[in-house]
Amino acid sequence: MSHPYSLRQRLSSGKLLSAPGVFDMISARVADAMGFDALYMTGYGTVASHLGLPDAGLATYSDMVGRVGLIAGGTKAPLIADGDTGYGGLLNVQHTVRGYEKAGAAAIQLEDQEFPKKCGHTPGRRVIPCADMVAKIKVAVESRDSSDFLIVARTDARTTLGLDEALRRAEAYAKAGADVLFVESPESEAEMEKICRSFDQPLLANIVEGGRTPVLSAARLQELGYALAIFPAAGFLAVGAALRRCYGAIHATGSTAGQDIDFYDFMEFSKLMGFEQVWQFEREHAALESSV
């Protein structure tokens, strides 16, 4: 169902693309039905949803590429997929890029953290030498079948090495062929403004509610110069809060009866999950069976 190669055109429209974080097929279907210009497969959310583990380098390529295929195959919007560090050395990067592209993603995000990596808004992150990441970007660019499959280069250098080093790395990654630059976790609006002043190519803002970066309006992000804003945690944080409320009510009272809980309409949710096609199939085959 995915249309992966429209993302480059959408990024060049001059309009900020806001991509919600999706982490399983329910979140992907709900988001895709709303008509977003792009979706973002969050590593944190996908690892938590699939494995129940922290985003700390514990998921493998096999864990993630399978989820890329499911989400890209079940949605229409272009999918930007978190590829962590490429899951190893340069040969692993080649394998990962080819696998993500074949699975239907429109873009892969690669980052310059040491292995095991960690979520970009948590402490203790360390980065590999800049030259090593430049080599990864070059291999990623060489490995894709189509130039419309975008390479998003992320640097985590800001937190431990400072903003100037992060900007230096982003420039090197751009020269290596990255299509989108992702300077992770700037800590003020002034830093975000400096990042946007430093580059002419598409820039990504990572908006994490409760994270290190200010949560700004879409208008302000576009004014600063960002082409893309991802909201990787918004969905699973909202779902976690809703589940805690719902399950808490059941635990406290033994039932949902009389509880102030916001539920998705059951029949509408069933349609969203594809039951209308099932019902149509059964009607058609029931007619065939009755004619035999």
Short mmCIF file of C-alpha atoms in Angstrom, two decimals:
data_model
loop_
_atom_site.label_atom_id
_atom_site.label_comp_id
_atom_site.label_asym_id
_atom_site.label_seq_id
_atom_site.Cartn_x
_atom_site.Cartn_y
_atom_site.Cartn_z
CA MET A 1 0.00 0.00 0.00
CA SER A 2 2.91 2.36 0.64
CA HIS A 3 4.05 5.00 -1.87
CA PRO A 4 7.66 5.31 -0.72
CA TYR A 5 9.13 7.51 -3.41
CA SER A 6 6.98 10.60 -2.89
CA LEU A 7 8.80 11.69 0.26
CA ARG A 8 11.56 13.66 -1.50
CA GLN A 9 8.94 15.68 -3.40
CA ARG A 10 6.97 16.32 -0.23
CA LEU A 11 10.06 17.57 1.58
CA SER A 12 10.77 20.05 -1.20
CA SER A 13 7.27 21.58 -1.01
CA GLY A 14 8.31 24.28 1.46
CA LYS A 15 5.68 23.08 3.92
CA LEU A 16 6.70 21.54 7.24
CA LEU A 17 5.92 17.82 7.31
CA SER A 18 4.80 16.63 10.74
CA ALA A 19 5.20 12.87 11.10
CA PRO A 20 3.68 11.04 14.07
CA GLY A 21 5.55 8.17 15.65
CA VAL A 22 4.03 4.77 14.87
CA PHE A 23 5.14 1.60 16.61
CA ASP A 24 2.67 -1.18 15.76
CA MET A 25 -0.11 -1.79 13.26
CA ILE A 26 -2.84 -0.21 15.39
CA SER A 27 -0.93 3.07 15.73
CA ALA A 28 0.04 2.90 12.04
CA ARG A 29 -3.54 2.36 10.85
CA VAL A 30 -4.93 5.11 13.07
CA ALA A 31 -2.30 7.61 11.90
CA ASP A 32 -2.48 6.65 8.24
CA ALA A 33 -6.26 7.06 8.15
CA MET A 34 -5.76 10.72 9.09
CA GLY A 35 -3.85 11.54 5.91
CA PHE A 36 -0.40 12.48 7.22
CA ASP A 37 2.25 13.33 4.62
CA ALA A 38 4.67 10.92 6.31
CA LEU A 39 4.86 8.47 9.20
CA TYR A 40 7.86 7.79 11.43
CA MET A 41 8.57 4.29 12.71
CA THR A 42 10.02 5.03 16.13
CA GLY A 43 12.78 2.76 17.38
CA TYR A 44 11.91 3.40 21.03
CA GLY A 45 8.22 2.61 20.51
CA THR A 46 8.79 -0.34 18.22
CA VAL A 47 11.28 -2.01 20.55
CA ALA A 48 9.01 -1.36 23.55
CA SER A 49 5.91 -2.61 21.75
CA HIS A 50 7.51 -5.64 20.11
CA LEU A 51 9.95 -6.75 22.80
CA GLY A 52 8.96 -4.87 25.95
CA LEU A 53 12.56 -3.69 26.27
CA PRO A 54 14.31 -0.30 26.38
CA ASP A 55 15.70 1.29 23.22
CA ALA A 56 19.28 0.49 24.19
CA GLY A 57 20.67 -1.52 21.30
CA LEU A 58 18.81 -4.69 22.22
CA ALA A 59 16.75 -5.02 19.03
CA THR A 60 18.36 -6.67 16.02
CA TYR A 61 18.09 -5.93 12.31
CA SER A 62 15.73 -8.90 11.98
CA ASP A 63 13.48 -7.55 14.74
CA MET A 64 13.21 -4.18 13.04
CA VAL A 65 13.08 -4.95 9.32
CA GLY A 66 10.08 -7.20 9.87
CA ARG A 67 8.24 -4.31 11.49
CA VAL A 68 9.24 -2.00 8.64
CA GLY A 69 7.65 -4.41 6.17
CA LEU A 70 4.44 -4.73 8.17
CA ILE A 71 3.96 -1.00 8.68
CA ALA A 72 5.02 0.07 5.17
CA GLY A 73 2.87 -2.66 3.65
CA GLY A 74 -0.19 -1.68 5.66
CA THR A 75 -0.11 2.10 5.16
CA LYS A 76 -0.23 4.62 2.32
CA ALA A 77 1.91 7.47 3.66
CA PRO A 78 5.69 7.37 3.10
CA LEU A 79 7.41 5.69 6.05
CA ILE A 80 10.62 7.01 7.63
CA ALA A 81 12.12 4.10 9.57
CA ASP A 82 14.64 4.17 12.41
CA GLY A 83 17.67 2.08 11.43
CA ASP A 84 19.69 2.79 14.60
CA THR A 85 23.43 2.48 13.87
CA GLY A 86 22.92 0.20 10.87
CA TYR A 87 23.25 -2.81 13.23
CA GLY A 88 27.00 -3.18 12.89
CA GLY A 89 29.84 -2.29 10.54
CA LEU A 90 29.82 -1.15 6.93
CA LEU A 91 28.65 -4.49 5.54
CA ASN A 92 25.78 -4.45 8.03
CA VAL A 93 24.85 -0.93 6.90
CA GLN A 94 24.70 -2.12 3.30
CA HIS A 95 22.46 -5.04 4.31
CA THR A 96 20.25 -2.83 6.45
CA VAL A 97 19.72 -0.16 3.78
CA ARG A 98 18.87 -2.74 1.14
CA GLY A 99 16.54 -4.55 3.52
CA TYR A 100 14.67 -1.42 4.62
CA GLU A 101 14.25 -0.23 1.04
CA LYS A 102 13.00 -3.64 -0.11
CA ALA A 103 10.60 -3.73 2.85
CA GLY A 104 8.92 -0.56 1.55
CA ALA A 105 10.33 2.28 3.66
CA ALA A 106 10.73 5.69 2.04
CA ALA A 107 13.72 6.62 4.20
CA ILE A 108 16.09 5.15 6.74
CA GLN A 109 17.53 7.02 9.71
CA LEU A 110 21.11 6.16 10.66
CA GLU A 111 22.90 7.57 13.69
CA ASP A 112 26.51 8.02 14.82
CA GLN A 113 26.24 6.48 18.27
CA GLU A 114 28.52 3.78 19.59
CA PHE A 115 26.96 0.34 19.95
CA PRO A 116 24.91 -0.33 21.99
CA LYS A 117 22.97 2.80 21.13
CA LYS A 118 20.43 4.55 23.36
CA CYS A 119 17.38 6.74 22.91
CA GLY A 120 18.49 10.23 21.89
CA HIS A 121 16.88 11.98 24.84
CA THR A 122 18.42 9.75 27.52
CA PRO A 123 21.85 10.19 29.18
CA GLY A 124 25.00 8.18 28.56
CA ARG A 125 25.17 8.35 24.77
CA ARG A 126 28.57 8.19 23.10
CA VAL A 127 29.41 8.71 19.43
CA ILE A 128 31.77 6.99 17.05
CA PRO A 129 34.52 8.96 15.22
CA CYS A 130 33.13 11.28 12.58
CA ALA A 131 35.11 9.57 9.82
CA ASP A 132 33.52 6.22 10.68
CA MET A 133 30.03 7.68 10.33
CA VAL A 134 30.98 9.39 7.06
CA ALA A 135 31.94 5.95 5.74
CA LYS A 136 28.56 4.56 6.86
CA ILE A 137 26.70 7.33 5.04
CA LYS A 138 28.71 6.77 1.87
CA VAL A 139 27.95 3.04 1.99
CA ALA A 140 24.26 3.75 2.65
CA VAL A 141 24.05 6.05 -0.38
CA GLU A 142 25.84 3.50 -2.59
CA SER A 143 23.64 0.63 -1.38
CA ARG A 144 20.18 1.98 -2.20
CA ASP A 145 18.49 1.04 -5.47
CA SER A 146 16.80 4.41 -5.92
CA SER A 147 17.91 7.93 -5.01
CA ASP A 148 14.32 8.51 -3.92
CA PHE A 149 14.99 6.24 -0.93
CA LEU A 150 16.29 8.88 1.46
CA ILE A 151 19.18 8.65 3.90
CA VAL A 152 18.57 10.54 7.15
CA ALA A 153 21.85 11.15 9.00
CA ARG A 154 21.56 11.72 12.72
CA THR A 155 24.28 12.94 15.05
CA ASP A 156 24.05 12.54 18.82
CA ALA A 157 27.17 14.62 19.44
CA ARG A 158 25.38 17.65 20.93
CA THR A 159 24.82 16.18 24.40
CA THR A 160 28.37 15.08 25.15
CA LEU A 161 30.57 17.03 22.70
CA GLY A 162 28.63 20.26 22.23
CA LEU A 163 26.66 21.92 19.46
CA ASP A 164 29.66 23.03 17.38
CA GLU A 165 30.87 19.45 17.06
CA ALA A 166 27.35 18.31 16.18
CA LEU A 167 27.21 20.93 13.41
CA ARG A 168 30.64 19.90 12.13
CA ARG A 169 29.49 16.31 11.93
CA ALA A 170 26.22 17.16 10.22
CA GLU A 171 28.15 19.09 7.56
CA ALA A 172 30.43 16.09 6.99
CA TYR A 173 27.42 13.78 6.68
CA ALA A 174 25.83 16.13 4.15
CA LYS A 175 29.01 16.05 2.05
CA ALA A 176 28.96 12.25 2.27
CA GLY A 177 25.54 12.25 0.59
CA ALA A 178 22.91 12.33 3.34
CA ASP A 179 19.57 13.65 2.10
CA VAL A 180 18.20 14.84 5.46
CA LEU A 181 20.20 16.07 8.47
CA PHE A 182 19.10 15.26 12.01
CA VAL A 183 20.99 17.06 14.79
CA GLU A 184 19.63 15.28 17.84
CA SER A 185 18.49 16.93 21.09
CA PRO A 186 19.32 20.64 20.83
CA GLU A 187 18.54 22.13 24.23
CA SER A 188 17.12 25.56 23.39
CA GLU A 189 15.27 27.43 20.69
CA ALA A 190 18.46 29.42 20.05
CA GLU A 191 20.33 26.20 19.33
CA MET A 192 17.58 25.07 16.95
CA GLU A 193 17.82 28.42 15.16
CA LYS A 194 21.61 28.07 14.81
CA ILE A 195 21.20 24.57 13.36
CA CYS A 196 18.76 25.82 10.74
CA ARG A 197 20.97 28.76 9.80
CA SER A 198 23.89 26.41 9.18
CA PHE A 199 22.43 24.26 6.38
CA ASP A 200 20.49 24.61 3.13
CA GLN A 201 19.23 21.04 2.86
CA PRO A 202 16.24 19.45 4.64
CA LEU A 203 16.53 19.39 8.43
CA LEU A 204 14.65 17.18 10.88
CA ALA A 205 13.42 18.25 14.32
CA ASN A 206 12.86 15.49 16.87
CA ILE A 207 10.08 16.56 19.24
CA VAL A 208 9.89 14.41 22.37
CA GLU A 209 7.40 15.46 25.01
CA GLY A 210 9.39 15.60 28.25
CA GLY A 211 12.69 15.36 26.35
CA ARG A 212 15.67 17.70 26.00
CA THR A 213 14.40 19.79 23.07
CA PRO A 214 11.74 22.54 23.32
CA VAL A 215 8.30 21.54 22.02
CA LEU A 216 7.48 24.28 19.50
CA SER A 217 4.49 24.97 17.28
CA ALA A 218 4.50 23.85 13.65
CA ALA A 219 4.55 27.49 12.57
CA ARG A 220 7.66 28.19 14.64
CA LEU A 221 9.45 25.06 13.45
CA GLN A 222 8.81 26.05 9.85
CA GLU A 223 9.88 29.63 10.55
CA LEU A 224 13.16 28.36 11.97
CA GLY A 225 13.76 26.38 8.79
CA TYR A 226 12.90 22.76 9.56
CA ALA A 227 11.45 20.69 6.72
CA LEU A 228 10.36 17.75 8.86
CA ALA A 229 9.26 17.30 12.46
CA ILE A 230 8.88 13.85 13.96
CA PHE A 231 6.90 13.10 17.12
CA PRO A 232 8.21 9.62 17.99
CA ALA A 233 6.98 9.41 21.58
CA ALA A 234 3.62 11.21 21.41
CA GLY A 235 1.65 8.14 20.38
CA PHE A 236 3.01 5.60 22.83
CA LEU A 237 2.99 8.08 25.71
CA ALA A 238 -0.67 8.85 25.01
CA VAL A 239 -1.49 5.16 24.65
CA GLY A 240 0.34 4.35 27.87
CA ALA A 241 -1.65 6.97 29.75
CA ALA A 242 -4.94 5.74 28.26
CA LEU A 243 -4.17 2.11 29.09
CA ARG A 244 -3.19 2.98 32.64
CA ARG A 245 -6.49 4.80 33.10
CA CYS A 246 -8.57 2.02 31.55
CA TYR A 247 -6.81 -0.90 33.21
CA GLY A 248 -6.70 1.00 36.48
CA ALA A 249 -10.49 1.33 36.42
CA ILE A 250 -10.90 -2.39 35.77
CA HIS A 251 -8.44 -3.23 38.53
CA ALA A 252 -10.14 -0.92 41.01
CA THR A 253 -13.77 -1.84 40.27
CA GLY A 254 -13.65 -5.11 38.38
CA SER A 255 -15.46 -3.59 35.37
CA THR A 256 -15.59 -0.71 32.89
CA ALA A 257 -19.24 -0.06 33.77
CA GLY A 258 -19.85 3.54 34.79
CA GLN A 259 -16.21 4.55 34.27
CA ASP A 260 -15.17 7.82 32.64
CA ILE A 261 -13.12 6.24 29.86
CA ASP A 262 -12.87 7.46 26.27
CA PHE A 263 -13.35 4.46 23.98
CA TYR A 264 -12.96 4.24 20.21
CA ASP A 265 -16.29 3.09 18.75
CA PHE A 266 -16.01 -0.69 18.38
CA MET A 267 -17.57 -0.93 14.91
CA GLU A 268 -15.53 1.99 13.59
CA PHE A 269 -12.37 0.41 14.98
CA SER A 270 -13.28 -2.90 13.34
CA LYS A 271 -13.64 -1.11 10.01
CA LEU A 272 -10.27 0.57 10.51
CA MET A 273 -8.69 -2.84 11.00
CA GLY A 274 -10.18 -4.11 7.73
CA PHE A 275 -13.26 -6.04 8.79
CA GLU A 276 -15.36 -4.44 6.04
CA GLN A 277 -13.29 -6.38 3.48
CA VAL A 278 -13.86 -9.57 5.47
CA TRP A 279 -17.62 -9.00 5.55
CA GLN A 280 -17.69 -8.22 1.81
CA PHE A 281 -15.68 -11.37 1.06
CA GLU A 282 -18.06 -13.49 3.10
CA ARG A 283 -21.13 -11.99 1.38
CA GLU A 284 -19.68 -12.70 -2.05
CA HIS A 285 -18.72 -16.26 -1.24
CA ALA A 286 -22.00 -16.94 0.55
CA ALA A 287 -23.74 -16.02 -2.72
CA LEU A 288 -21.45 -18.37 -4.61
CA GLU A 289 -22.07 -21.20 -2.17
CA SER A 290 -25.85 -20.78 -2.37
CA SER A 291 -25.72 -21.03 -6.17
CA VAL A 292 -23.84 -24.34 -6.13
#
